Amino acid sequence: MKITKAVIPAAGLGTRVLPATKVMPKEMLPIVDKPAIQFIVEEAANSGITDILIITNRGKGFIEDHFDKAPVLEGILERDKKEELLSSIKDLDKLANIHYVRQIETKGLGHAISKARMFAGNEPFAVLYGDDVVVGGEKPATQELIEAYGTYGKGVIGIKPVTRQEIVNYSCVKVDPIRDNIYKCTDMIEKPQRDEDIFSLYSILGRCVLPPEIFDILDTTPPGAKNEIQLTDAMCVLAKNHGMTAVEYTGTRYDIGNKLGIMKAATEIGINHPEIGKDFVAYLKEFVKTL
Ligand code: UTP
C-alpha cells in the first residue's frame, strides 16, 4: 500500500527553549531563514506524502498562516519584481494538503498521535516529530522508512546512535541487524534509567511509520515517563506483538527542541546557505581564532 499520509505532532510546550517559545511554537523557530516545520513538511512532500495532519495546541495561527497564501505580501513582491523572494513563499500551500487538529491537553506524544485516528483511517502513516529536522542523506528520511515498510510490512522506527549520557533522556531500542542500516526491533524503552534497560545506544529519533493498529494500543497505554502517554510505550507493545523494523536513516538530524540543537542546525545549515554560506564560513574562521 502506498503511504501518502503523515502526522506532525507540534503541540508540545517547548519548555527547553523558553522564553522564545512563550508565544511562538518551537516548530516555527527559524533555521537561518526557514521555519523548522517547513523543512519537515518539505521532507514529507519529497517522500511522496500528499496529506499532512499537524497537531497543535497553541500558536496555531502561526503555523496555519505560514502554509497559507499571503496575498498582500505576494502582491508587493510581484509589483517590486522580487522574484526570488516571491518564489520562496508562493507555493508553500501547494506542498501538501495540510490539515490541523488540536491536542487540547498536553498529555504526551502518544496522546497527540491518538488524535490522528480519524485522519489515518485504516492506512499506515508516517510520523515526523515537529522538533526534529533531518537534512541531507541519500534520500529523505521519511522515504527511507516508507521503503522499509513496503519491504518488511511492519511498523518502522528511524534510529540513530547517541551517547551513553544522552540515552537516559531519549528512548532506547533492542535491535538485531537485517542488512546494511536496517534492523529488526523487538523491544524499546523510553528514558531508560537502569543499566539493564540499556539494550543498545540506538534511539528513536524523530521519524516512524505506523500501522493503524497503533491507535487501539494507544487507547490503553497508561502514562509513562514524565507522567505522559508515551508513543514509545505503545510502539513497544507493537514491537513485541507484531515486530517492528528499525532504519538508521542516512540524513543528519537536528533537535530544535533544545538550545544547542538550534545552534548546531543554524551553523551547519548556515554554512551551506546559497546566499550567506560563503560569508558565514569566512566569519566563522575568523571568529574561532578569538576563542
Ligand atoms: P517533546 O517532549 O520534545 O516536546 O516532544 P515538548 O513537550 O515540547 O518538550 P519540552 O517541554 O521542551 O521538554 C516531541 C514532539 O512531540 C510533540 C512536540 O511538539 C514535539 O514535536 N508533542 C509533545 C506533542 O505534540 N504533544 C505533547 O503532549 C508532547
PDB file of C-alpha atoms and ligand atoms in Angstrom:
ATOM      1  CA  MET A   1       0.000   0.000   0.000  1.00  0.00           C
ATOM      2  CA  LYS A   2       1.304   3.436  -0.949  1.00  0.00           C
ATOM      3  CA  ILE A   3       1.808   5.634   2.126  1.00  0.00           C
ATOM      4  CA  THR A   4       0.503   9.123   1.440  1.00  0.00           C
ATOM      5  CA  LYS A   5      -0.413  10.410   4.917  1.00  0.00           C
ATOM      6  CA  ALA A   6       1.829  11.905   7.582  1.00  0.00           C
ATOM      7  CA  VAL A   7       1.287  13.315  11.057  1.00  0.00           C
ATOM      8  CA  ILE A   8       3.430  16.084  12.525  1.00  0.00           C
ATOM      9  CA  PRO A   9       2.955  16.464  16.281  1.00  0.00           C
ATOM     10  CA  ALA A  10       3.630  20.093  17.168  1.00  0.00           C
ATOM     11  CA  ALA A  11       1.676  20.530  20.389  1.00  0.00           C
ATOM     12  CA  GLY A  12       4.478  20.260  22.952  1.00  0.00           C
ATOM     13  CA  LEU A  13       5.129  23.118  25.364  1.00  0.00           C
ATOM     14  CA  GLY A  14       8.733  23.641  24.242  1.00  0.00           C
ATOM     15  CA  THR A  15       9.841  24.435  27.781  1.00  0.00           C
ATOM     16  CA  ARG A  16      13.511  23.754  26.960  1.00  0.00           C
ATOM     17  CA  VAL A  17      13.536  26.775  24.654  1.00  0.00           C
ATOM     18  CA  LEU A  18      11.724  29.310  26.813  1.00  0.00           C
ATOM     19  CA  PRO A  19      11.338  32.259  26.647  1.00  0.00           C
ATOM     20  CA  ALA A  20      11.448  32.001  22.808  1.00  0.00           C
ATOM     21  CA  THR A  21       8.538  29.554  22.898  1.00  0.00           C
ATOM     22  CA  LYS A  22       6.306  31.503  25.256  1.00  0.00           C
ATOM     23  CA  VAL A  23       4.177  32.609  22.305  1.00  0.00           C
ATOM     24  CA  MET A  24       5.908  31.125  19.249  1.00  0.00           C
ATOM     25  CA  PRO A  25       5.698  27.341  18.761  1.00  0.00           C
ATOM     26  CA  LYS A  26       9.234  25.893  18.682  1.00  0.00           C
ATOM     27  CA  GLU A  27       8.382  24.303  15.328  1.00  0.00           C
ATOM     28  CA  MET A  28       8.216  27.844  13.874  1.00  0.00           C
ATOM     29  CA  LEU A  29      11.704  28.833  15.065  1.00  0.00           C
ATOM     30  CA  PRO A  30      13.832  29.649  12.005  1.00  0.00           C
ATOM     31  CA  ILE A  31      16.922  27.790  10.857  1.00  0.00           C
ATOM     32  CA  VAL A  32      18.606  30.733   9.091  1.00  0.00           C
ATOM     33  CA  ASP A  33      15.528  31.897   7.140  1.00  0.00           C
ATOM     34  CA  LYS A  34      13.151  28.931   7.112  1.00  0.00           C
ATOM     35  CA  PRO A  35      10.942  27.730   9.981  1.00  0.00           C
ATOM     36  CA  ALA A  36      11.858  24.255  11.209  1.00  0.00           C
ATOM     37  CA  ILE A  37       8.418  22.884  10.350  1.00  0.00           C
ATOM     38  CA  GLN A  38       8.865  23.897   6.688  1.00  0.00           C
ATOM     39  CA  PHE A  39      11.931  21.617   6.442  1.00  0.00           C
ATOM     40  CA  ILE A  40       9.756  18.845   7.871  1.00  0.00           C
ATOM     41  CA  VAL A  41       6.787  19.430   5.547  1.00  0.00           C
ATOM     42  CA  GLU A  42       9.197  19.560   2.566  1.00  0.00           C
ATOM     43  CA  GLU A  43      10.762  16.255   3.642  1.00  0.00           C
ATOM     44  CA  ALA A  44       7.297  14.682   3.818  1.00  0.00           C
ATOM     45  CA  ALA A  45       6.317  16.045   0.389  1.00  0.00           C
ATOM     46  CA  ASN A  46       9.618  14.824  -1.102  1.00  0.00           C
ATOM     47  CA  SER A  47       8.845  11.373   0.318  1.00  0.00           C
ATOM     48  CA  GLY A  48       5.538  11.036  -1.573  1.00  0.00           C
ATOM     49  CA  ILE A  49       3.265  12.299   1.218  1.00  0.00           C
ATOM     50  CA  THR A  50       0.228  14.177  -0.090  1.00  0.00           C
ATOM     51  CA  ASP A  51      -1.751  14.746   3.134  1.00  0.00           C
ATOM     52  CA  ILE A  52      -0.353  16.014   6.416  1.00  0.00           C
ATOM     53  CA  LEU A  53      -2.075  16.398   9.779  1.00  0.00           C
ATOM     54  CA  ILE A  54      -0.344  18.898  12.055  1.00  0.00           C
ATOM     55  CA  ILE A  55      -1.245  18.519  15.723  1.00  0.00           C
ATOM     56  CA  THR A  56      -1.185  21.851  17.502  1.00  0.00           C
ATOM     57  CA  ASN A  57      -2.384  23.276  20.757  1.00  0.00           C
ATOM     58  CA  ARG A  58      -1.399  26.944  20.799  1.00  0.00           C
ATOM     59  CA  GLY A  59       0.074  29.419  18.414  1.00  0.00           C
ATOM     60  CA  LYS A  60      -1.882  27.516  15.770  1.00  0.00           C
ATOM     61  CA  GLY A  61      -2.287  30.690  13.760  1.00  0.00           C
ATOM     62  CA  PHE A  62       1.443  30.996  13.086  1.00  0.00           C
ATOM     63  CA  ILE A  63       1.731  27.517  11.560  1.00  0.00           C
ATOM     64  CA  GLU A  64      -1.542  27.729   9.612  1.00  0.00           C
ATOM     65  CA  ASP A  65      -0.695  31.177   8.248  1.00  0.00           C
ATOM     66  CA  HIS A  66       2.772  30.042   7.174  1.00  0.00           C
ATOM     67  CA  PHE A  67       1.345  27.363   4.875  1.00  0.00           C
ATOM     68  CA  ASP A  68      -1.426  29.644   3.586  1.00  0.00           C
ATOM     69  CA  LYS A  69      -1.397  32.258   0.815  1.00  0.00           C
ATOM     70  CA  ALA A  70      -0.211  35.778   1.759  1.00  0.00           C
ATOM     71  CA  PRO A  71      -1.968  37.860  -0.929  1.00  0.00           C
ATOM     72  CA  VAL A  72      -0.833  41.327   0.234  1.00  0.00           C
ATOM     73  CA  LEU A  73       2.822  40.358   0.653  1.00  0.00           C
ATOM     74  CA  GLU A  74       2.824  38.374  -2.599  1.00  0.00           C
ATOM     75  CA  GLY A  75       1.289  41.373  -4.408  1.00  0.00           C
ATOM     76  CA  ILE A  76       4.018  43.712  -3.155  1.00  0.00           C
ATOM     77  CA  LEU A  77       6.837  41.311  -4.067  1.00  0.00           C
ATOM     78  CA  GLU A  78       5.292  40.811  -7.518  1.00  0.00           C
ATOM     79  CA  ARG A  79       4.949  44.575  -8.039  1.00  0.00           C
ATOM     80  CA  ASP A  80       8.582  45.111  -6.984  1.00  0.00           C
ATOM     81  CA  LYS A  81       9.764  42.217  -9.195  1.00  0.00           C
ATOM     82  CA  LYS A  82      11.378  40.440  -6.217  1.00  0.00           C
ATOM     83  CA  GLU A  83      11.000  37.089  -7.925  1.00  0.00           C
ATOM     84  CA  GLU A  84      13.321  35.074  -5.717  1.00  0.00           C
ATOM     85  CA  LEU A  85      11.619  36.213  -2.525  1.00  0.00           C
ATOM     86  CA  LEU A  86       8.222  35.671  -4.114  1.00  0.00           C
ATOM     87  CA  SER A  87       9.040  32.102  -5.105  1.00  0.00           C
ATOM     88  CA  SER A  88      10.250  31.397  -1.545  1.00  0.00           C
ATOM     89  CA  ILE A  89       6.741  31.958  -0.177  1.00  0.00           C
ATOM     90  CA  LYS A  90       4.401  31.495  -3.117  1.00  0.00           C
ATOM     91  CA  ASP A  91       3.872  27.768  -3.358  1.00  0.00           C
ATOM     92  CA  LEU A  92       4.029  26.751   0.292  1.00  0.00           C
ATOM     93  CA  ASP A  93       0.314  25.989   0.165  1.00  0.00           C
ATOM     94  CA  LYS A  94       0.964  23.504  -2.644  1.00  0.00           C
ATOM     95  CA  LEU A  95       3.478  21.295  -0.785  1.00  0.00           C
ATOM     96  CA  ALA A  96       0.671  19.065   0.509  1.00  0.00           C
ATOM     97  CA  ASN A  97      -2.907  19.192   1.758  1.00  0.00           C
ATOM     98  CA  ILE A  98      -2.376  20.303   5.318  1.00  0.00           C
ATOM     99  CA  HIS A  99      -4.962  19.583   7.989  1.00  0.00           C
ATOM    100  CA  TYR A 100      -4.945  20.642  11.633  1.00  0.00           C
ATOM    101  CA  VAL A 101      -6.276  19.239  14.871  1.00  0.00           C
ATOM    102  CA  ARG A 102      -5.805  20.491  18.407  1.00  0.00           C
ATOM    103  CA  GLN A 103      -4.500  18.432  21.277  1.00  0.00           C
ATOM    104  CA  ILE A 104      -6.405  20.257  23.983  1.00  0.00           C
ATOM    105  CA  GLU A 105      -4.340  18.897  26.878  1.00  0.00           C
ATOM    106  CA  THR A 106      -0.581  18.361  26.655  1.00  0.00           C
ATOM    107  CA  LYS A 107      -0.554  14.744  27.774  1.00  0.00           C
ATOM    108  CA  GLY A 108       2.414  13.481  25.768  1.00  0.00           C
ATOM    109  CA  LEU A 109       3.455  12.466  22.267  1.00  0.00           C
ATOM    110  CA  GLY A 110       1.431   9.230  22.352  1.00  0.00           C
ATOM    111  CA  HIS A 111      -1.688  11.185  23.326  1.00  0.00           C
ATOM    112  CA  ALA A 112      -1.003  13.649  20.481  1.00  0.00           C
ATOM    113  CA  ILE A 113      -0.721  10.811  17.929  1.00  0.00           C
ATOM    114  CA  SER A 114      -4.015   9.310  19.137  1.00  0.00           C
ATOM    115  CA  LYS A 115      -5.682  12.490  17.778  1.00  0.00           C
ATOM    116  CA  ALA A 116      -4.809  11.294  14.242  1.00  0.00           C
ATOM    117  CA  ARG A 117      -7.110   8.242  14.273  1.00  0.00           C
ATOM    118  CA  MET A 118      -9.812   9.769  12.040  1.00  0.00           C
ATOM    119  CA  PHE A 119      -7.216  11.230   9.671  1.00  0.00           C
ATOM    120  CA  ALA A 120      -5.293   7.971   9.237  1.00  0.00           C
ATOM    121  CA  GLY A 121      -8.373   5.743   8.953  1.00  0.00           C
ATOM    122  CA  ASN A 122      -7.266   2.232   8.077  1.00  0.00           C
ATOM    123  CA  GLU A 123      -3.977   3.218   6.462  1.00  0.00           C
ATOM    124  CA  PRO A 124      -0.373   3.184   7.655  1.00  0.00           C
ATOM    125  CA  PHE A 125       1.033   6.682   8.123  1.00  0.00           C
ATOM    126  CA  ALA A 126       4.339   8.422   8.709  1.00  0.00           C
ATOM    127  CA  VAL A 127       5.110  10.434  11.853  1.00  0.00           C
ATOM    128  CA  LEU A 128       7.618  13.292  11.691  1.00  0.00           C
ATOM    129  CA  TYR A 129       8.280  14.813  15.114  1.00  0.00           C
ATOM    130  CA  GLY A 130       7.811  18.551  14.815  1.00  0.00           C
ATOM    131  CA  ASP A 131      11.096  19.406  16.525  1.00  0.00           C
ATOM    132  CA  ASP A 132      13.376  17.017  14.616  1.00  0.00           C
ATOM    133  CA  VAL A 133      14.759  18.391  11.368  1.00  0.00           C
ATOM    134  CA  VAL A 134      16.587  15.932   9.103  1.00  0.00           C
ATOM    135  CA  VAL A 135      18.617  17.182   6.144  1.00  0.00           C
ATOM    136  CA  GLY A 136      20.946  15.599   3.587  1.00  0.00           C
ATOM    137  CA  GLY A 137      21.277  11.850   3.292  1.00  0.00           C
ATOM    138  CA  GLU A 138      20.857   9.560   0.315  1.00  0.00           C
ATOM    139  CA  LYS A 139      17.067  10.058   0.324  1.00  0.00           C
ATOM    140  CA  PRO A 140      14.608  11.954   2.538  1.00  0.00           C
ATOM    141  CA  ALA A 141      14.491  10.101   5.886  1.00  0.00           C
ATOM    142  CA  THR A 142      10.726   9.525   5.658  1.00  0.00           C
ATOM    143  CA  GLN A 143      11.156   7.943   2.225  1.00  0.00           C
ATOM    144  CA  GLU A 144      13.786   5.556   3.616  1.00  0.00           C
ATOM    145  CA  LEU A 145      11.330   4.465   6.321  1.00  0.00           C
ATOM    146  CA  ILE A 146       8.400   4.154   3.898  1.00  0.00           C
ATOM    147  CA  GLU A 147      10.521   1.903   1.659  1.00  0.00           C
ATOM    148  CA  ALA A 148      11.328  -0.325   4.654  1.00  0.00           C
ATOM    149  CA  TYR A 149       7.600  -0.530   5.458  1.00  0.00           C
ATOM    150  CA  GLY A 150       6.980  -1.659   1.875  1.00  0.00           C
ATOM    151  CA  THR A 151       9.723  -4.313   2.065  1.00  0.00           C
ATOM    152  CA  TYR A 152       9.084  -5.774   5.542  1.00  0.00           C
ATOM    153  CA  GLY A 153       5.383  -4.926   6.078  1.00  0.00           C
ATOM    154  CA  LYS A 154       5.864  -3.871   9.708  1.00  0.00           C
ATOM    155  CA  GLY A 155       5.887  -0.568  11.574  1.00  0.00           C
ATOM    156  CA  VAL A 156       9.210   1.260  11.176  1.00  0.00           C
ATOM    157  CA  ILE A 157      11.226   3.471  13.520  1.00  0.00           C
ATOM    158  CA  GLY A 158      14.011   5.839  12.442  1.00  0.00           C
ATOM    159  CA  ILE A 159      17.047   5.373  14.667  1.00  0.00           C
ATOM    160  CA  LYS A 160      20.477   6.920  15.262  1.00  0.00           C
ATOM    161  CA  PRO A 161      23.248   6.161  17.751  1.00  0.00           C
ATOM    162  CA  VAL A 162      23.525   8.531  20.731  1.00  0.00           C
ATOM    163  CA  THR A 163      25.940   8.628  23.679  1.00  0.00           C
ATOM    164  CA  ARG A 164      25.531   6.756  26.995  1.00  0.00           C
ATOM    165  CA  GLN A 165      24.928  10.127  28.694  1.00  0.00           C
ATOM    166  CA  GLU A 166      22.246  11.105  26.173  1.00  0.00           C
ATOM    167  CA  ILE A 167      20.300   7.848  26.053  1.00  0.00           C
ATOM    168  CA  VAL A 168      18.759   8.303  29.521  1.00  0.00           C
ATOM    169  CA  ASN A 169      16.888  11.329  28.147  1.00  0.00           C
ATOM    170  CA  TYR A 170      15.833   9.589  24.932  1.00  0.00           C
ATOM    171  CA  SER A 171      14.416   6.186  24.068  1.00  0.00           C
ATOM    172  CA  CYS A 172      16.481   3.032  23.747  1.00  0.00           C
ATOM    173  CA  VAL A 173      15.798   0.170  21.303  1.00  0.00           C
ATOM    174  CA  LYS A 174      16.769  -3.501  21.124  1.00  0.00           C
ATOM    175  CA  VAL A 175      17.878  -4.236  17.572  1.00  0.00           C
ATOM    176  CA  ASP A 176      19.229  -7.186  15.542  1.00  0.00           C
ATOM    177  CA  PRO A 177      20.825  -6.448  12.167  1.00  0.00           C
ATOM    178  CA  ILE A 178      18.955  -7.490   8.999  1.00  0.00           C
ATOM    179  CA  ARG A 179      21.193  -5.807   6.419  1.00  0.00           C
ATOM    180  CA  ASP A 180      23.173  -2.565   5.998  1.00  0.00           C
ATOM    181  CA  ASN A 181      21.341   0.133   8.001  1.00  0.00           C
ATOM    182  CA  ILE A 182      18.209  -1.983   8.600  1.00  0.00           C
ATOM    183  CA  TYR A 183      17.441  -3.860  11.825  1.00  0.00           C
ATOM    184  CA  LYS A 184      14.721  -5.933  13.427  1.00  0.00           C
ATOM    185  CA  CYS A 185      13.388  -4.249  16.565  1.00  0.00           C
ATOM    186  CA  THR A 186      11.859  -6.383  19.324  1.00  0.00           C
ATOM    187  CA  ASP A 187      11.890  -4.131  22.384  1.00  0.00           C
ATOM    188  CA  MET A 188      12.269  -0.493  23.403  1.00  0.00           C
ATOM    189  CA  ILE A 189      12.010   1.737  26.445  1.00  0.00           C
ATOM    190  CA  GLU A 190      11.522   5.472  26.964  1.00  0.00           C
ATOM    191  CA  LYS A 191      14.127   7.279  29.097  1.00  0.00           C
ATOM    192  CA  PRO A 192      15.901   4.138  30.424  1.00  0.00           C
ATOM    193  CA  GLN A 193      17.298   4.673  33.920  1.00  0.00           C
ATOM    194  CA  ARG A 194      18.626   1.202  34.912  1.00  0.00           C
ATOM    195  CA  ASP A 195      21.739  -0.311  33.311  1.00  0.00           C
ATOM    196  CA  GLU A 196      19.819  -3.458  32.309  1.00  0.00           C
ATOM    197  CA  ASP A 197      17.394  -1.314  30.260  1.00  0.00           C
ATOM    198  CA  ILE A 198      20.162  -0.008  28.009  1.00  0.00           C
ATOM    199  CA  PHE A 199      19.643  -2.518  25.190  1.00  0.00           C
ATOM    200  CA  SER A 200      21.861  -0.541  22.793  1.00  0.00           C
ATOM    201  CA  LEU A 201      22.933   3.043  22.171  1.00  0.00           C
ATOM    202  CA  TYR A 202      20.355   3.370  19.397  1.00  0.00           C
ATOM    203  CA  SER A 203      17.487   5.756  19.997  1.00  0.00           C
ATOM    204  CA  ILE A 204      14.294   6.540  18.055  1.00  0.00           C
ATOM    205  CA  LEU A 205      14.973   9.969  16.624  1.00  0.00           C
ATOM    206  CA  GLY A 206      12.073  11.818  15.120  1.00  0.00           C
ATOM    207  CA  ARG A 207      10.634   9.535  12.446  1.00  0.00           C
ATOM    208  CA  CYS A 208       8.407   6.469  12.265  1.00  0.00           C
ATOM    209  CA  VAL A 209       5.861   4.780  10.036  1.00  0.00           C
ATOM    210  CA  LEU A 210       2.995   3.195  11.923  1.00  0.00           C
ATOM    211  CA  PRO A 211       0.182   0.778  11.073  1.00  0.00           C
ATOM    212  CA  PRO A 212      -3.363   1.765  12.165  1.00  0.00           C
ATOM    213  CA  GLU A 213      -3.215  -0.889  14.936  1.00  0.00           C
ATOM    214  CA  ILE A 214      -1.235   1.686  16.945  1.00  0.00           C
ATOM    215  CA  PHE A 215      -4.453   3.568  17.803  1.00  0.00           C
ATOM    216  CA  ASP A 216      -6.047   0.712  19.775  1.00  0.00           C
ATOM    217  CA  ILE A 217      -2.749   0.248  21.613  1.00  0.00           C
ATOM    218  CA  LEU A 218      -2.544   3.979  22.409  1.00  0.00           C
ATOM    219  CA  ASP A 219      -6.072   3.900  23.839  1.00  0.00           C
ATOM    220  CA  THR A 220      -4.901   1.533  26.567  1.00  0.00           C
ATOM    221  CA  THR A 221      -1.376   2.931  27.090  1.00  0.00           C
ATOM    222  CA  PRO A 222      -1.058   4.366  30.609  1.00  0.00           C
ATOM    223  CA  PRO A 223       1.063   7.442  31.346  1.00  0.00           C
ATOM    224  CA  GLY A 224       4.762   6.533  31.489  1.00  0.00           C
ATOM    225  CA  ALA A 225       7.945   8.648  31.724  1.00  0.00           C
ATOM    226  CA  LYS A 226       7.266  12.283  32.760  1.00  0.00           C
ATOM    227  CA  ASN A 227       3.723  11.094  33.553  1.00  0.00           C
ATOM    228  CA  GLU A 228       2.912  11.484  29.826  1.00  0.00           C
ATOM    229  CA  ILE A 229       1.365   8.976  27.408  1.00  0.00           C
ATOM    230  CA  GLN A 230       4.490   7.937  25.553  1.00  0.00           C
ATOM    231  CA  LEU A 231       4.445   6.873  21.892  1.00  0.00           C
ATOM    232  CA  THR A 232       7.465   4.669  22.683  1.00  0.00           C
ATOM    233  CA  ASP A 233       5.399   2.661  25.207  1.00  0.00           C
ATOM    234  CA  ALA A 234       2.729   1.992  22.547  1.00  0.00           C
ATOM    235  CA  MET A 235       5.351   1.133  19.902  1.00  0.00           C
ATOM    236  CA  CYS A 236       6.964  -1.242  22.411  1.00  0.00           C
ATOM    237  CA  VAL A 237       3.693  -3.241  22.519  1.00  0.00           C
ATOM    238  CA  LEU A 238       3.619  -3.170  18.698  1.00  0.00           C
ATOM    239  CA  ALA A 239       7.254  -4.368  18.520  1.00  0.00           C
ATOM    240  CA  LYS A 240       6.645  -7.207  20.975  1.00  0.00           C
ATOM    241  CA  ASN A 241       3.348  -8.374  19.412  1.00  0.00           C
ATOM    242  CA  HIS A 242       3.968  -7.790  15.694  1.00  0.00           C
ATOM    243  CA  GLY A 243       7.672  -6.908  15.384  1.00  0.00           C
ATOM    244  CA  MET A 244       8.988  -3.616  14.017  1.00  0.00           C
ATOM    245  CA  THR A 245      11.751  -2.626  11.626  1.00  0.00           C
ATOM    246  CA  ALA A 246      14.394  -0.031  12.546  1.00  0.00           C
ATOM    247  CA  VAL A 247      16.151   2.065   9.899  1.00  0.00           C
ATOM    248  CA  GLU A 248      19.275   4.083  10.652  1.00  0.00           C
ATOM    249  CA  TYR A 249      18.352   6.863   8.239  1.00  0.00           C
ATOM    250  CA  THR A 250      21.181   8.492   6.330  1.00  0.00           C
ATOM    251  CA  GLY A 251      20.411  12.194   6.831  1.00  0.00           C
ATOM    252  CA  THR A 252      21.679  14.418   9.647  1.00  0.00           C
ATOM    253  CA  ARG A 253      19.178  15.126  12.398  1.00  0.00           C
ATOM    254  CA  TYR A 254      18.937  18.330  14.409  1.00  0.00           C
ATOM    255  CA  ASP A 255      16.912  18.560  17.615  1.00  0.00           C
ATOM    256  CA  ILE A 256      15.494  22.051  17.503  1.00  0.00           C
ATOM    257  CA  GLY A 257      13.701  21.407  20.805  1.00  0.00           C
ATOM    258  CA  ASN A 258      16.860  22.339  22.720  1.00  0.00           C
ATOM    259  CA  LYS A 259      19.166  25.347  22.614  1.00  0.00           C
ATOM    260  CA  LEU A 260      22.334  23.557  21.483  1.00  0.00           C
ATOM    261  CA  GLY A 261      20.450  21.728  18.723  1.00  0.00           C
ATOM    262  CA  ILE A 262      19.118  25.059  17.425  1.00  0.00           C
ATOM    263  CA  MET A 263      22.662  26.492  17.298  1.00  0.00           C
ATOM    264  CA  LYS A 264      24.056  23.395  15.541  1.00  0.00           C
ATOM    265  CA  ALA A 265      21.284  23.493  12.936  1.00  0.00           C
ATOM    266  CA  ALA A 266      21.779  27.215  12.280  1.00  0.00           C
ATOM    267  CA  THR A 267      25.557  26.753  11.952  1.00  0.00           C
ATOM    268  CA  GLU A 268      25.644  23.639   9.769  1.00  0.00           C
ATOM    269  CA  ILE A 269      22.743  24.638   7.541  1.00  0.00           C
ATOM    270  CA  GLY A 270      24.016  28.233   7.528  1.00  0.00           C
ATOM    271  CA  ILE A 271      27.430  27.327   6.077  1.00  0.00           C
ATOM    272  CA  ASN A 272      25.711  25.747   3.059  1.00  0.00           C
ATOM    273  CA  HIS A 273      23.172  28.521   2.577  1.00  0.00           C
ATOM    274  CA  PRO A 274      23.334  29.750  -1.059  1.00  0.00           C
ATOM    275  CA  GLU A 275      23.081  33.436  -0.099  1.00  0.00           C
ATOM    276  CA  ILE A 276      25.138  33.799   3.092  1.00  0.00           C
ATOM    277  CA  GLY A 277      27.076  30.499   3.293  1.00  0.00           C
ATOM    278  CA  LYS A 278      30.409  31.807   1.958  1.00  0.00           C
ATOM    279  CA  ASP A 279      30.403  34.930   4.125  1.00  0.00           C
ATOM    280  CA  PHE A 280      29.327  32.930   7.156  1.00  0.00           C
ATOM    281  CA  VAL A 281      32.211  30.457   6.726  1.00  0.00           C
ATOM    282  CA  ALA A 282      34.664  33.369   6.406  1.00  0.00           C
ATOM    283  CA  TYR A 283      33.215  34.930   9.565  1.00  0.00           C
ATOM    284  CA  LEU A 284      33.365  31.634  11.484  1.00  0.00           C
ATOM    285  CA  LYS A 285      37.011  31.049  10.528  1.00  0.00           C
ATOM    286  CA  GLU A 286      37.963  34.450  11.928  1.00  0.00           C
ATOM    287  CA  PHE A 287      35.727  34.092  14.956  1.00  0.00           C
ATOM    288  CA  VAL A 288      37.124  30.726  16.113  1.00  0.00           C
ATOM    289  CA  LYS A 289      40.602  32.295  16.234  1.00  0.00           C
ATOM    290  CA  THR A 290      39.321  34.504  19.057  1.00  0.00           C
ATOM    291  CA  LEU A 291      38.082  31.579  21.191  1.00  0.00           C
TER     292      LEU A 291
HETATM  293  P1  UTP B   1       8.979  16.808  23.298  1.00  0.00           P
HETATM  294  O1  UTP B   1       8.827  16.041  24.554  1.00  0.00           O
HETATM  295  O2  UTP B   1      10.355  17.071  22.792  1.00  0.00           O
HETATM  296  O3  UTP B   1       8.236  18.218  23.320  1.00  0.00           O
HETATM  297  O4  UTP B   1       8.085  16.073  22.203  1.00  0.00           O
HETATM  298  P2  UTP B   1       7.981  19.234  24.485  1.00  0.00           P
HETATM  299  O5  UTP B   1       6.988  18.689  25.459  1.00  0.00           O
HETATM  300  O6  UTP B   1       7.618  20.477  23.771  1.00  0.00           O
HETATM  301  O7  UTP B   1       9.428  19.376  25.188  1.00  0.00           O
HETATM  302  P3  UTP B   1       9.912  20.278  26.405  1.00  0.00           P
HETATM  303  O8  UTP B   1       8.716  20.993  27.021  1.00  0.00           O
HETATM  304  O9  UTP B   1      10.896  21.242  25.839  1.00  0.00           O
HETATM  305  O10 UTP B   1      10.554  19.282  27.319  1.00  0.00           O
HETATM  306  C1  UTP B   1       8.471  15.695  20.881  1.00  0.00           C
HETATM  307  C2  UTP B   1       7.440  16.139  19.858  1.00  0.00           C
HETATM  308  O11 UTP B   1       6.130  15.805  20.251  1.00  0.00           O
HETATM  309  C3  UTP B   1       5.299  16.940  20.319  1.00  0.00           C
HETATM  310  C4  UTP B   1       6.235  18.123  20.439  1.00  0.00           C
HETATM  311  O12 UTP B   1       5.646  19.300  19.876  1.00  0.00           O
HETATM  312  C5  UTP B   1       7.457  17.661  19.661  1.00  0.00           C
HETATM  313  O13 UTP B   1       7.317  17.923  18.282  1.00  0.00           O
HETATM  314  N1  UTP B   1       4.365  16.788  21.477  1.00  0.00           N
HETATM  315  C6  UTP B   1       4.850  16.508  22.716  1.00  0.00           C
HETATM  316  C7  UTP B   1       3.014  16.938  21.279  1.00  0.00           C
HETATM  317  O14 UTP B   1       2.549  17.205  20.132  1.00  0.00           O
HETATM  318  N2  UTP B   1       2.157  16.819  22.352  1.00  0.00           N
HETATM  319  C8  UTP B   1       2.616  16.539  23.604  1.00  0.00           C
HETATM  320  O15 UTP B   1       1.780  16.425  24.542  1.00  0.00           O
HETATM  321  C9  UTP B   1       4.011  16.390  23.780  1.00  0.00           C
END
